[in-house]
Amino acid sequence: MTKIDKMRRIEGILFLAAFAACIPLANFMIGNVGTFCVPNGPCVIPVAPGLTAPSGVLLIGLALVLRDLVQRRLGLSWAIGAIIVGALLSTTFTAPSLAVASAIAFLLSELADLLVFTPLQKRGLVKAALISSAAGLVIDSMVFLYLAFGSLEFIAGQILGKAIMVAAAIPILIWIRNRDRKLGLVPA
């Protein structure tokens, strides 16, 4: 194994660990962390003036980008495995009433992200991660809110909250892209 291959594998495992940690933490936050907890609903945070979202949105937005990085470093089969394990993890640290909604939303959104990211990554990491994350975050928001709460009341906040985290990842994605080019590191 070359030095570059070893570095790619180590980084991939670190991205995978961060991805896996986002999932139960997001579910814990939805039920326990926020500026206000809706009775029989989520704990919410402000994401813009007059706009709130369930608090877990921040970590789910980050998870979409991390899954892309897992695929870039470890390959498609690892990404698919991460999605399956992630769907199982998404049932943890959450109320039983939210477990199924969380798992289904996670599975569908991450698969959408994967299906968009895979062909686009050849055109560039940043573009692929942004477009695939946008697809994933919209699907996650719609499916989770509908299944968990029977309402799309927080849809704008959900989408914006996740998009904020995706946007926050742009400088890191640019740094990774530039570093990969400098080192001659190609996607797995």
PDB file of C-alpha atoms in Angstrom, residues 22 45 142 164:
ATOM      1  CA  CYS A  22     -23.660  12.843  13.259  1.00  0.00           C
ATOM      2  CA  ILE A  45     -33.505  26.340  16.864  1.00  0.00           C
ATOM      3  CA  MET A 142     -39.811  16.443   3.309  1.00  0.00           C
ATOM      4  CA  ILE A 164     -26.196  26.390   6.118  1.00  0.00           C
TER       5      ILE A 164
END
